[in-house]
């Protein structure tokens, strides 16, 4: 009977080299999409997020360029996209897309593209990008939309590109639906191509990294990074004083009404955990200013992480 393979171990120096190499890879991915994008808000304001994920859809490294709303919601979005299209059902050349606000970045203008990285006929990682497109039709930017369907085109999780004989081919029906529902189809197409190209840049750099360090995949490396990151985070929380910290804020709306935001942060040093509770916050507004759960989670975790750092 063959003994199970022993997972590789990484000494601290090797781990730091590999982790920083992954961060450099996604930084290059971010620069690529920023240089190639058609939308000024991406090119000039850096309204984007880029990251690399393992086969299980876990974020392993993120680019330093971008917004916390994009980066942290991208982590949730990639997992949701792979739930719809499991990794072993993908073919070389497949590329996924969505702007579902309840599964990714919280508004229809933010479009997520997920590019698989292949090695020896097997997906070893995914390079994801979320960018703020200029237009997705509909109402666009503003609080006047009465529901999400007024705000623009809703792109479900689907294949933007399909793998055919190992090559990517346009999923023509998806492209026609998208470009027929926006005011500037050339800008939309240009930004989508920029996102796909940046994912390919990441995949090429990862292939080089894998060749250099003899990696068949990044699963063991991802386990090490995520385990150490969680341990370091919990250790930091354990150094904090226990207690519940509360705060409130009031937003005045143009119609004279107001929104109360209530937040309670509970620190449990013994468990190494922080719980954030928004109980008492106002109900959903009739105006287009509501925040979906994954976007709330994204900015909440960013704030907690910033305090811990």
Coordinates of C-alpha atoms in Angstrom, one line a residue:
X1 CA 0.0 0.0 0.0
X2 CA 1.4 3.4 -1.0
X3 CA 2.0 5.8 1.8
X4 CA 0.2 9.2 1.5
X5 CA 2.4 12.0 0.1
X6 CA 3.9 14.2 2.7
X7 CA 2.9 17.9 2.1
X8 CA 5.9 20.1 1.4
X9 CA 7.1 22.3 4.2
X10 CA 8.5 25.8 3.8
X11 CA 11.2 27.4 5.9
X12 CA 10.6 31.1 6.8
X13 CA 13.0 32.4 4.2
X14 CA 11.6 30.4 1.3
X15 CA 8.0 31.2 2.4
X16 CA 8.8 34.9 2.4
X17 CA 10.3 34.7 -1.1
X18 CA 7.3 32.8 -2.4
X19 CA 4.7 35.0 -0.7
X20 CA 6.4 38.2 -1.9
X21 CA 6.7 36.8 -5.4
X22 CA 2.9 36.2 -5.4
X23 CA 2.3 39.7 -4.2
X24 CA 4.6 41.1 -6.9
X25 CA 2.7 39.0 -9.5
X26 CA -0.7 40.4 -8.5
X27 CA 0.9 43.9 -8.4
X28 CA 2.0 43.5 -12.0
X29 CA -1.5 42.2 -12.8
X30 CA -3.0 45.4 -11.3
X31 CA -0.6 47.6 -13.2
X32 CA -1.4 45.8 -16.5
X33 CA -5.2 46.3 -16.1
X34 CA -4.6 50.0 -15.0
X35 CA -2.5 50.7 -18.1
X36 CA -4.8 49.0 -20.5
X37 CA -8.2 50.0 -19.2
X38 CA -10.4 52.4 -21.1
X39 CA -12.2 53.8 -18.1
X40 CA -10.6 56.9 -16.5
X41 CA -11.7 55.9 -13.1
X42 CA -9.6 52.8 -13.4
X43 CA -6.6 54.4 -15.2
X44 CA -6.4 57.5 -13.0
X45 CA -8.2 56.7 -9.8
X46 CA -7.1 53.1 -9.4
X47 CA -10.7 52.0 -8.7
X48 CA -9.9 48.3 -8.9
X49 CA -8.9 45.1 -7.1
X50 CA -6.7 42.2 -8.1
X51 CA -5.8 39.0 -6.3
X52 CA -4.6 35.4 -6.8
X53 CA -6.7 32.5 -5.5
X54 CA -5.9 28.8 -5.0
X55 CA -7.9 26.0 -6.4
X56 CA -10.3 26.2 -3.5
X57 CA -11.1 29.8 -4.2
X58 CA -9.2 31.2 -1.2
X59 CA -7.4 34.5 -1.6
X60 CA -3.7 34.0 -1.2
X61 CA -2.2 37.4 -2.2
X62 CA -3.7 40.7 -3.2
X63 CA -2.3 43.7 -5.0
X64 CA -1.4 46.8 -3.0
X65 CA -3.2 48.9 -5.6
X66 CA -7.0 49.1 -5.3
X67 CA -9.9 49.8 -2.9
X68 CA -10.8 47.7 0.1
X69 CA -14.4 47.3 -1.2
X70 CA -13.1 45.7 -4.3
X71 CA -10.3 43.6 -2.8
X72 CA -12.3 42.1 0.1
X73 CA -15.5 41.6 -1.9
X74 CA -13.4 39.9 -4.6
X75 CA -12.4 37.3 -2.0
X76 CA -16.1 36.5 -1.6
X77 CA -16.9 36.8 -5.3
X78 CA -14.3 34.3 -6.4
X79 CA -15.7 31.7 -4.0
X80 CA -19.2 32.3 -5.3
X81 CA -18.1 32.0 -8.9
X82 CA -16.4 28.7 -8.3
X83 CA -19.5 27.5 -6.5
X84 CA -21.3 28.1 -9.8
X85 CA -18.5 26.6 -11.9
X86 CA -16.5 24.1 -9.9
X87 CA -12.8 24.1 -10.7
X88 CA -12.8 20.6 -12.2
X89 CA -15.6 21.5 -14.7
X90 CA -13.5 24.2 -16.3
X91 CA -11.7 23.8 -19.6
X92 CA -8.5 25.5 -20.7
X93 CA -9.5 28.9 -22.2
X94 CA -12.6 29.4 -20.0
X95 CA -12.9 32.8 -18.3
X96 CA -15.7 33.7 -15.9
X97 CA -17.5 37.0 -15.4
X98 CA -20.2 38.6 -13.2
X99 CA -21.3 41.8 -11.7
X100 CA -23.9 40.2 -9.5
X101 CA -24.0 42.8 -6.6
X102 CA -25.1 40.1 -4.1
X103 CA -22.2 37.9 -4.9
X104 CA -19.3 40.2 -5.6
X105 CA -18.6 43.9 -5.3
X106 CA -22.0 45.4 -4.3
X107 CA -22.9 47.5 -7.4
X108 CA -23.5 46.7 -11.0
X109 CA -20.8 49.0 -12.3
X110 CA -18.1 46.8 -10.6
X111 CA -17.5 43.8 -12.9
X112 CA -15.4 40.8 -11.8
X113 CA -13.5 38.6 -14.2
X114 CA -11.8 35.4 -13.1
X115 CA -9.0 33.9 -15.2
X116 CA -7.8 30.3 -14.4
X117 CA -4.1 29.6 -14.5
X118 CA -3.3 26.1 -15.9
X119 CA -0.3 23.8 -15.3
X120 CA 0.1 20.3 -16.8
X121 CA -3.5 20.3 -17.8
X122 CA -4.8 21.3 -14.4
X123 CA -6.0 24.5 -12.8
X124 CA -3.5 25.6 -10.1
X125 CA -4.8 29.1 -9.4
X126 CA -7.1 31.9 -10.4
X127 CA -6.4 35.5 -11.1
X128 CA -9.3 37.7 -10.3
X129 CA -9.9 41.4 -11.1
X130 CA -12.8 43.7 -10.2
X131 CA -12.9 47.2 -11.8
X132 CA -15.3 50.0 -11.9
X133 CA -16.6 50.2 -15.5
X134 CA -17.8 53.6 -16.9
X135 CA -21.3 52.4 -17.7
X136 CA -23.4 49.2 -17.6
X137 CA -26.6 50.9 -18.9
X138 CA -29.6 51.8 -16.8
X139 CA -29.6 54.6 -14.2
X140 CA -25.9 54.4 -13.5
X141 CA -24.3 56.3 -10.6
X142 CA -26.7 58.0 -8.3
X143 CA -29.2 57.4 -5.6
X144 CA -32.3 57.7 -7.8
X145 CA -32.7 54.1 -8.7
X146 CA -35.7 52.5 -7.0
X147 CA -34.3 49.0 -7.3
X148 CA -31.2 47.2 -8.6
X149 CA -32.9 46.4 -11.9
X150 CA -33.0 50.2 -12.8
X151 CA -29.3 50.6 -12.2
X152 CA -28.1 48.7 -15.2
X153 CA -27.3 45.3 -16.7
X154 CA -27.1 42.4 -14.3
X155 CA -24.5 39.9 -15.5
X156 CA -25.0 36.5 -13.9
X157 CA -22.0 34.3 -13.2
X158 CA -21.2 32.9 -16.7
X159 CA -18.4 32.2 -19.2
X160 CA -17.2 35.4 -20.9
X161 CA -14.7 33.2 -22.9
X162 CA -15.1 29.5 -23.6
X163 CA -12.3 27.0 -23.9
X164 CA -12.3 25.2 -27.3
X165 CA -9.5 22.8 -28.1
X166 CA -7.3 24.5 -25.5
X167 CA -7.9 28.1 -26.8
X168 CA -10.2 30.9 -25.6
X169 CA -13.1 31.8 -27.9
X170 CA -15.6 34.6 -27.3
X171 CA -18.9 33.4 -25.8
X172 CA -20.7 35.4 -28.5
X173 CA -24.1 35.4 -26.9
X174 CA -22.7 36.8 -23.6
X175 CA -20.7 39.5 -25.4
X176 CA -23.8 40.6 -27.5
X177 CA -26.0 40.8 -24.4
X178 CA -23.4 42.9 -22.6
X179 CA -22.4 45.3 -25.4
X180 CA -26.0 45.8 -26.5
X181 CA -27.0 47.1 -23.1
X182 CA -24.3 49.8 -22.5
X183 CA -23.9 53.3 -23.8
X184 CA -20.2 52.9 -24.7
X185 CA -19.7 49.4 -26.0
X186 CA -16.2 50.1 -27.1
X187 CA -15.2 51.2 -23.6
X188 CA -16.9 48.2 -22.0
X189 CA -15.2 45.8 -24.4
X190 CA -11.8 47.5 -23.9
X191 CA -12.1 47.2 -20.1
X192 CA -13.1 43.5 -20.3
X193 CA -10.1 42.8 -22.6
X194 CA -7.9 44.7 -20.1
X195 CA -9.1 42.5 -17.3
X196 CA -8.6 39.3 -19.2
X197 CA -5.1 40.4 -20.4
X198 CA -4.1 41.2 -16.8
X199 CA -5.2 37.8 -15.7
X200 CA -3.1 36.2 -18.4
X201 CA -0.1 38.3 -17.2
X202 CA -0.6 36.9 -13.7
X203 CA -0.9 33.3 -15.1
X204 CA 2.4 33.7 -17.0
X205 CA 4.2 35.0 -14.0
X206 CA 2.9 32.2 -11.8
X207 CA 4.1 29.7 -14.4
X208 CA 7.6 31.1 -14.2
X209 CA 7.5 31.1 -10.4
X210 CA 6.3 27.5 -10.4
X211 CA 9.1 26.5 -12.8
X212 CA 11.7 28.3 -10.7
X213 CA 10.7 26.7 -7.4
X214 CA 9.5 23.3 -8.7
X215 CA 5.8 23.8 -7.7
X216 CA 3.1 21.6 -9.2
X217 CA 0.5 23.9 -7.6
X218 CA 0.2 26.4 -4.8
X219 CA -2.1 24.5 -2.5
X220 CA 0.5 23.8 0.2
X221 CA 1.8 27.3 -0.1
X222 CA -1.7 28.7 0.3
X223 CA -2.2 26.5 3.3
X224 CA 1.0 27.9 4.9
X225 CA 0.2 31.5 4.1
X226 CA -3.4 31.3 5.3
X227 CA -2.6 29.4 8.5
X228 CA 0.2 31.8 9.5
X229 CA -2.0 34.8 8.6
X230 CA -4.8 33.5 10.8
X231 CA -2.5 32.7 13.7
X232 CA -0.9 36.1 13.5
X233 CA -4.3 37.8 13.5
X234 CA -5.6 35.8 16.4
X235 CA -2.4 36.5 18.4
X236 CA -2.9 40.3 17.8
X237 CA -6.5 40.1 19.0
X238 CA -5.5 38.2 22.1
X239 CA -3.3 41.2 23.0
X240 CA -6.4 43.5 23.1
X241 CA -8.4 44.2 26.2
X242 CA -11.7 42.3 26.3
X243 CA -14.9 44.3 26.0
X244 CA -17.6 45.6 23.8
X245 CA -17.1 49.0 22.1
X246 CA -20.1 50.9 20.7
X247 CA -20.5 53.8 18.3
X248 CA -23.2 55.5 16.3
X249 CA -23.4 57.8 13.3
X250 CA -26.2 59.7 11.6
X251 CA -26.6 60.3 7.8
X252 CA -29.0 63.0 6.7
X253 CA -30.7 62.4 3.4
X254 CA -31.9 65.0 0.8
X255 CA -35.5 64.2 1.5
X256 CA -35.1 65.2 5.1
X257 CA -35.0 61.7 6.5
X258 CA -32.1 60.2 8.3
X259 CA -30.3 56.9 8.6
X260 CA -28.9 55.7 11.9
X261 CA -25.8 53.5 11.8
X262 CA -25.2 51.5 15.0
X263 CA -22.1 49.4 15.5
X264 CA -20.9 47.3 18.4
X265 CA -17.5 45.6 18.3
X266 CA -17.0 42.8 20.8
X267 CA -13.4 41.7 21.4
X268 CA -12.9 38.2 22.8
X269 CA -9.1 37.8 23.5
X270 CA -9.5 34.2 24.9
X271 CA -10.9 33.0 21.5
X272 CA -8.9 35.4 19.5
X273 CA -12.0 36.7 17.8
X274 CA -13.8 40.0 17.1
X275 CA -17.5 40.2 16.4
X276 CA -19.0 43.2 14.7
X277 CA -22.7 43.7 15.2
X278 CA -24.8 46.3 13.3
X279 CA -28.1 45.6 15.2
X280 CA -30.1 48.8 15.7
X281 CA -29.1 50.2 12.3
X282 CA -31.9 51.7 10.2
X283 CA -33.8 49.4 7.8
X284 CA -33.2 49.5 4.0
X285 CA -33.7 52.9 2.4
X286 CA -36.1 53.5 -0.5
X287 CA -33.2 55.3 -2.2
X288 CA -30.3 53.7 -4.1
X289 CA -27.9 53.9 -1.2
X290 CA -28.2 50.5 0.5
X291 CA -25.2 48.2 1.0
X292 CA -25.4 44.5 0.3
X293 CA -24.0 42.0 2.9
X294 CA -20.8 41.2 1.1
X295 CA -19.9 44.8 0.7
X296 CA -20.6 45.5 4.3
X297 CA -18.4 42.6 5.2
X298 CA -15.6 43.9 2.9
X299 CA -15.4 47.3 4.6
X300 CA -15.9 45.9 8.1
X301 CA -13.0 43.5 7.7
X302 CA -10.8 46.2 6.2
X303 CA -11.4 48.4 9.2
X304 CA -10.7 45.7 11.7
X305 CA -7.6 44.7 9.9
X306 CA -6.4 48.3 9.7
X307 CA -6.8 48.7 13.5
X308 CA -5.0 45.4 14.1
X309 CA -2.1 46.4 11.9

